[in-house]
Amino acid sequence: MKRNILALLLGGLILSLTGCKTIQASDIDAEKITFKGKNYIQTFSDDFDGDKLNSKNWEKCPEWQRQDLGGYWKNGCSYLKDGNLVIEAKKDDNTLVSGAIRSKNKFYQGYGLYKIRFKAEKTSGCWYAFWLMSETQGKIGNGSIDGAEIDIFEIISNDPNMPAGKKMYLNSAVHWDGYGAEHKSAGNQFMIDDSFYDQWHEITFEWTPEYYKAWLDDAETPYWDTTGQAEKYGGINTKPNYIKITAEFGKWGGPLKDEMLPCHLLVDWVKVYKPE
């Protein structure tokens, strides 16, 4: 018995160190898929049916103030409607509010595939994001290896710092060493245009010990690929992360335009797989 307990403890430690620890959030049929010649088994799935968020999978993010336009995450801006998760951003009287959910304390995973089907409305002064967060992101001194924020995409519609024709893009990035004086980050921009909005898209994100890659729809070439760039990104995160789906207001998203509010990100489903 002692030997079995020790084996279990050591196994859990090894999984944690390699970034492959998984906390199962709900009972699902373990679908098996092959992607780019690799076999995976499903660990998480939510198709957002019903009339309320599945509490086994998600919680609403705390109603914190976000970014530099004074906006807040607000519980009422994340809800289910017509078989979709709705992440809304709007003005509530004179306060900017937006939705945000996360799988913290419910589901974590490291290496594997993360898939999402979504539709975004064009806006300005606000952006939507699908991202992963390590509990240890704030640890200083070992790059992103011991914890990172991984932004699979942030949909930027009107970046005031970019020239005309390059203001709309999918931003993908890694942040590590906390958010204070030691904060570091690296990223990539994939240009989009007006045809991207109000259409359903699928994104597949692959996280391995060697790289991060992300594909849009059926494209053969990833829109984000860190192969051979581990040093630029502080290494590859080895720690398990939880999922976040959010919207927030900020100057990076462009000048605020009341006529473009409320705006919405609709999510049809989220699925996660681990290497088989």
Tab-separated table of C-alpha atoms in Angstrom:
chain	number	residue	atom	x	y	z
A	1	MET	CA	0.000	0.000	0.000
A	2	LYS	CA	2.778	2.457	0.907
A	3	ARG	CA	4.535	1.660	-2.353
A	4	ASN	CA	1.342	2.337	-4.332
A	5	ILE	CA	0.742	5.647	-2.570
A	6	LEU	CA	4.352	6.696	-3.203
A	7	ALA	CA	4.011	5.779	-6.882
A	8	LEU	CA	0.880	7.898	-7.182
A	9	LEU	CA	2.549	10.861	-5.511
A	10	LEU	CA	5.627	10.600	-7.718
A	11	GLY	CA	3.480	10.248	-10.809
A	12	GLY	CA	1.548	13.402	-9.942
A	13	LEU	CA	4.800	15.284	-9.328
A	14	ILE	CA	6.246	14.221	-12.671
A	15	LEU	CA	3.096	15.278	-14.501
A	16	SER	CA	3.167	18.653	-12.777
A	17	LEU	CA	6.792	19.230	-13.695
A	18	THR	CA	6.257	18.329	-17.344
A	19	GLY	CA	3.215	20.534	-17.733
A	20	CYS	CA	0.913	17.592	-18.491
A	21	LYS	CA	-1.076	17.579	-15.275
A	22	THR	CA	-4.785	17.589	-16.028
A	23	ILE	CA	-7.660	18.292	-13.651
A	24	GLN	CA	-10.796	16.893	-15.260
A	25	ALA	CA	-13.657	19.343	-15.042
A	26	SER	CA	-16.571	17.222	-16.226
A	27	ASP	CA	-17.565	13.775	-17.371
A	28	ILE	CA	-17.174	13.559	-21.153
A	29	ASP	CA	-16.894	10.920	-23.832
A	30	ALA	CA	-13.149	10.771	-24.382
A	31	GLU	CA	-13.049	11.527	-28.108
A	32	LYS	CA	-9.838	10.539	-29.862
A	33	ILE	CA	-8.524	12.581	-32.769
A	34	THR	CA	-5.452	12.764	-34.974
A	35	PHE	CA	-4.007	16.197	-35.691
A	36	LYS	CA	-0.936	16.794	-37.846
A	37	GLY	CA	-0.054	13.111	-37.517
A	38	LYS	CA	-0.287	13.030	-33.715
A	39	ASN	CA	-2.905	11.204	-31.653
A	40	TYR	CA	-4.841	12.974	-28.912
A	41	ILE	CA	-7.571	12.114	-26.414
A	42	GLN	CA	-10.153	14.611	-25.188
A	43	THR	CA	-9.889	15.922	-21.631
A	44	PHE	CA	-12.380	18.800	-21.644
A	45	SER	CA	-15.443	19.861	-23.628
A	46	ASP	CA	-18.182	22.463	-23.283
A	47	ASP	CA	-20.763	23.270	-25.973
A	48	PHE	CA	-22.540	25.868	-23.828
A	49	ASP	CA	-25.992	24.335	-24.101
A	50	GLY	CA	-28.538	25.104	-21.406
A	51	ASP	CA	-29.418	28.337	-19.680
A	52	LYS	CA	-26.482	28.834	-17.318
A	53	LEU	CA	-22.735	28.366	-17.224
A	54	ASN	CA	-21.566	24.866	-16.263
A	55	SER	CA	-20.074	25.368	-12.806
A	56	LYS	CA	-18.048	22.153	-13.138
A	57	ASN	CA	-16.090	23.784	-15.939
A	58	TRP	CA	-16.108	27.527	-15.304
A	59	GLU	CA	-16.420	30.393	-12.908
A	60	LYS	CA	-16.938	34.061	-13.699
A	61	CYS	CA	-13.805	36.125	-13.181
A	62	PRO	CA	-13.769	38.503	-10.213
A	63	GLU	CA	-15.289	41.906	-10.949
A	64	TRP	CA	-11.918	43.620	-11.129
A	65	GLN	CA	-11.032	46.887	-12.806
A	66	ARG	CA	-9.148	46.218	-16.032
A	67	GLN	CA	-6.708	48.146	-18.208
A	68	ASP	CA	-6.539	51.915	-18.726
A	69	LEU	CA	-10.068	53.025	-19.683
A	70	GLY	CA	-11.571	52.327	-16.264
A	71	GLY	CA	-13.543	49.267	-17.354
A	72	TYR	CA	-14.562	46.397	-15.081
A	73	TRP	CA	-15.263	42.733	-15.538
A	74	LYS	CA	-18.897	42.242	-14.556
A	75	ASN	CA	-20.650	38.936	-13.905
A	76	GLY	CA	-23.764	39.880	-15.844
A	77	CYS	CA	-21.753	40.272	-19.050
A	78	SER	CA	-21.022	36.520	-19.310
A	79	TYR	CA	-24.057	34.360	-20.079
A	80	LEU	CA	-25.487	31.627	-22.301
A	81	LYS	CA	-27.922	32.307	-25.128
A	82	ASP	CA	-29.101	30.165	-28.055
A	83	GLY	CA	-26.483	27.484	-27.414
A	84	ASN	CA	-23.553	29.899	-27.194
A	85	LEU	CA	-21.457	31.527	-24.527
A	86	VAL	CA	-21.858	35.297	-24.849
A	87	ILE	CA	-19.048	37.570	-23.689
A	88	GLU	CA	-20.497	41.070	-23.817
A	89	ALA	CA	-18.841	44.487	-23.578
A	90	LYS	CA	-20.940	47.604	-23.054
A	91	LYS	CA	-21.561	50.774	-21.108
A	92	ASP	CA	-23.545	50.363	-17.897
A	93	ASP	CA	-24.657	53.947	-17.258
A	94	ASN	CA	-21.236	55.593	-17.580
A	95	THR	CA	-19.171	52.581	-16.535
A	96	LEU	CA	-17.489	50.299	-19.067
A	97	VAL	CA	-18.160	46.651	-18.233
A	98	SER	CA	-17.341	43.362	-19.948
A	99	GLY	CA	-17.559	39.614	-19.462
A	100	ALA	CA	-14.883	37.126	-18.430
A	101	ILE	CA	-14.881	33.451	-17.429
A	102	ARG	CA	-12.133	31.058	-16.367
A	103	SER	CA	-11.588	27.393	-15.493
A	104	LYS	CA	-9.462	28.173	-12.430
A	105	ASN	CA	-9.699	25.442	-9.753
A	106	LYS	CA	-11.763	23.371	-12.198
A	107	PHE	CA	-9.594	22.458	-15.182
A	108	TYR	CA	-5.879	22.765	-15.841
A	109	GLN	CA	-3.662	21.309	-18.521
A	110	GLY	CA	-0.251	21.789	-20.066
A	111	TYR	CA	0.836	20.207	-23.336
A	112	GLY	CA	-1.912	19.369	-25.793
A	113	LEU	CA	-4.485	20.868	-28.160
A	114	TYR	CA	-6.902	23.672	-27.288
A	115	LYS	CA	-9.743	24.310	-29.741
A	116	ILE	CA	-12.443	26.981	-29.857
A	117	ARG	CA	-15.249	27.882	-32.284
A	118	PHE	CA	-16.299	31.525	-32.058
A	119	LYS	CA	-17.728	34.586	-33.794
A	120	ALA	CA	-16.639	38.149	-33.006
A	121	GLU	CA	-18.345	41.473	-33.589
A	122	LYS	CA	-16.110	44.338	-34.688
A	123	THR	CA	-15.561	47.028	-32.091
A	124	SER	CA	-13.146	49.763	-31.008
A	125	GLY	CA	-11.648	50.436	-27.597
A	126	CYS	CA	-12.183	46.830	-26.585
A	127	TRP	CA	-10.770	43.399	-27.398
A	128	TYR	CA	-11.709	39.751	-26.942
A	129	ALA	CA	-9.269	37.052	-25.844
A	130	PHE	CA	-8.851	33.294	-25.482
A	131	TRP	CA	-5.906	32.656	-23.180
A	132	LEU	CA	-4.215	30.354	-20.669
A	133	MET	CA	-2.844	31.253	-17.247
A	134	SER	CA	-0.369	29.540	-14.916
A	135	GLU	CA	-0.809	29.842	-11.166
A	136	THR	CA	2.967	30.435	-11.048
A	137	GLN	CA	3.171	33.131	-13.744
A	138	GLY	CA	4.450	35.594	-11.140
A	139	LYS	CA	7.506	33.535	-10.230
A	140	ILE	CA	10.646	35.507	-11.101
A	141	GLY	CA	13.903	34.299	-12.533
A	142	ASN	CA	13.442	31.241	-14.751
A	143	GLY	CA	11.843	32.763	-17.812
A	144	SER	CA	8.445	31.392	-18.764
A	145	ILE	CA	9.485	27.807	-18.038
A	146	ASP	CA	7.999	27.836	-14.534
A	147	GLY	CA	4.779	29.667	-15.411
A	148	ALA	CA	3.363	31.953	-18.083
A	149	GLU	CA	0.331	33.698	-19.483
A	150	ILE	CA	-0.241	32.342	-22.989
A	151	ASP	CA	-2.489	34.449	-25.211
A	152	ILE	CA	-3.779	32.165	-27.959
A	153	PHE	CA	-5.493	35.157	-29.492
A	154	GLU	CA	-6.500	38.694	-28.685
A	155	ILE	CA	-8.712	40.208	-31.395
A	156	ILE	CA	-7.521	43.754	-31.946
A	157	SER	CA	-9.787	45.792	-34.225
A	158	ASN	CA	-8.353	49.312	-34.153
A	159	ASP	CA	-4.817	49.546	-32.764
A	160	PRO	CA	-3.978	53.286	-32.657
A	161	ASN	CA	-0.247	52.550	-32.732
A	162	MET	CA	-0.368	50.730	-36.066
A	163	PRO	CA	-0.514	52.326	-39.539
A	164	ALA	CA	-3.610	52.223	-41.712
A	165	GLY	CA	-4.233	48.759	-43.080
A	166	LYS	CA	-2.546	47.064	-40.119
A	167	LYS	CA	-4.818	48.064	-37.244
A	168	MET	CA	-6.754	44.762	-37.197
A	169	TYR	CA	-4.994	41.567	-36.163
A	170	LEU	CA	-4.889	38.512	-33.963
A	171	ASN	CA	-2.305	39.095	-31.270
A	172	SER	CA	-0.647	36.020	-29.764
A	173	ALA	CA	1.798	36.415	-26.908
A	174	VAL	CA	3.502	34.959	-23.862
A	175	HIS	CA	3.939	36.941	-20.620
A	176	TRP	CA	6.178	35.844	-17.749
A	177	ASP	CA	7.931	37.025	-14.561
A	178	GLY	CA	4.779	38.645	-13.198
A	179	TYR	CA	3.315	42.008	-14.207
A	180	GLY	CA	5.568	44.349	-12.264
A	181	ALA	CA	9.093	45.645	-12.874
A	182	GLU	CA	10.358	42.202	-13.981
A	183	HIS	CA	7.544	41.599	-16.484
A	184	LYS	CA	8.609	40.292	-19.899
A	185	SER	CA	6.660	39.348	-22.990
A	186	ALA	CA	6.980	38.411	-26.634
A	187	GLY	CA	4.336	38.127	-29.294
A	188	ASN	CA	3.182	37.936	-32.892
A	189	GLN	CA	0.541	39.740	-34.965
A	190	PHE	CA	-1.517	38.058	-37.698
A	191	MET	CA	-3.348	40.577	-39.863
A	192	ILE	CA	-7.099	40.270	-40.447
A	193	ASP	CA	-9.683	42.458	-42.194
A	194	ASP	CA	-13.388	43.242	-42.027
A	195	SER	CA	-14.292	39.840	-43.483
A	196	PHE	CA	-13.094	38.205	-40.245
A	197	TYR	CA	-15.973	39.622	-38.191
A	198	ASP	CA	-19.482	38.201	-37.813
A	199	GLN	CA	-18.305	34.852	-39.189
A	200	TRP	CA	-17.727	31.590	-37.365
A	201	HIS	CA	-14.090	30.591	-36.993
A	202	GLU	CA	-12.198	27.722	-35.409
A	203	ILE	CA	-8.793	28.067	-33.832
A	204	THR	CA	-6.558	25.159	-32.860
A	205	PHE	CA	-3.647	25.818	-30.505
A	206	GLU	CA	-0.893	23.247	-30.026
A	207	TRP	CA	1.417	23.354	-26.992
A	208	THR	CA	4.390	20.964	-26.915
A	209	PRO	CA	7.695	20.908	-25.003
A	210	GLU	CA	9.312	22.485	-28.074
A	211	TYR	CA	6.871	25.146	-29.341
A	212	TYR	CA	3.484	26.856	-29.456
A	213	LYS	CA	1.519	26.880	-32.724
A	214	ALA	CA	-1.949	28.139	-33.630
A	215	TRP	CA	-4.054	27.652	-36.756
A	216	LEU	CA	-7.065	29.609	-38.003
A	217	ASP	CA	-9.835	27.576	-39.606
A	218	ASP	CA	-8.486	25.112	-42.217
A	219	ALA	CA	-5.217	26.893	-42.931
A	220	GLU	CA	-2.240	24.576	-43.432
A	221	THR	CA	0.195	27.171	-42.121
A	222	PRO	CA	-0.108	28.277	-38.476
A	223	TYR	CA	-0.730	31.974	-37.873
A	224	TRP	CA	1.539	31.714	-34.811
A	225	ASP	CA	4.578	29.466	-34.673
A	226	THR	CA	7.363	29.742	-32.084
A	227	THR	CA	9.461	26.880	-33.504
A	228	GLY	CA	13.123	27.736	-32.988
A	229	GLN	CA	12.207	30.826	-30.952
A	230	ALA	CA	12.130	29.410	-27.426
A	231	GLU	CA	14.661	31.951	-26.164
A	232	LYS	CA	12.531	34.848	-27.438
A	233	TYR	CA	9.563	33.531	-25.446
A	234	GLY	CA	11.485	32.831	-22.245
A	235	GLY	CA	11.455	29.102	-22.927
A	236	ILE	CA	8.363	26.895	-23.099
A	237	ASN	CA	6.044	26.835	-20.100
A	238	THR	CA	6.124	23.489	-18.268
A	239	LYS	CA	3.342	24.247	-15.794
A	240	PRO	CA	-0.380	23.473	-16.169
A	241	ASN	CA	-2.616	26.421	-17.035
A	242	TYR	CA	-6.303	27.199	-16.731
A	243	ILE	CA	-8.438	28.685	-19.528
A	244	LYS	CA	-9.806	32.230	-19.770
A	245	ILE	CA	-12.289	33.725	-22.259
A	246	THR	CA	-12.655	37.466	-21.798
A	247	ALA	CA	-13.369	40.927	-23.180
A	248	GLU	CA	-11.912	44.133	-21.826
A	249	PHE	CA	-11.633	47.827	-22.613
A	250	GLY	CA	-8.321	49.582	-23.143
A	251	LYS	CA	-6.547	52.198	-25.249
A	252	TRP	CA	-4.711	49.435	-27.123
A	253	GLY	CA	-8.070	48.545	-28.687
A	254	GLY	CA	-8.433	52.008	-30.197
A	255	PRO	CA	-10.628	55.017	-29.438
A	256	LEU	CA	-13.879	54.147	-27.700
A	257	LYS	CA	-16.883	54.396	-30.024
A	258	ASP	CA	-20.268	54.303	-28.321
A	259	GLU	CA	-21.993	53.451	-31.593
A	260	MET	CA	-20.104	50.120	-31.655
A	261	LEU	CA	-21.435	49.092	-28.230
A	262	PRO	CA	-22.611	46.749	-26.985
A	263	CYS	CA	-20.346	44.263	-28.749
A	264	HIS	CA	-20.143	40.510	-28.329
A	265	LEU	CA	-17.928	37.469	-28.646
A	266	LEU	CA	-20.007	34.321	-29.210
A	267	VAL	CA	-18.442	30.938	-28.406
A	268	ASP	CA	-20.030	27.773	-29.755
A	269	TRP	CA	-17.691	25.334	-28.010
A	270	VAL	CA	-14.315	24.783	-26.372
A	271	LYS	CA	-12.463	21.450	-26.504
A	272	VAL	CA	-9.132	20.342	-25.066
A	273	TYR	CA	-7.064	17.241	-25.819
A	274	LYS	CA	-3.898	15.734	-24.391
A	275	PRO	CA	-1.318	13.619	-26.241
A	276	GLU	CA	-2.414	9.980	-26.217
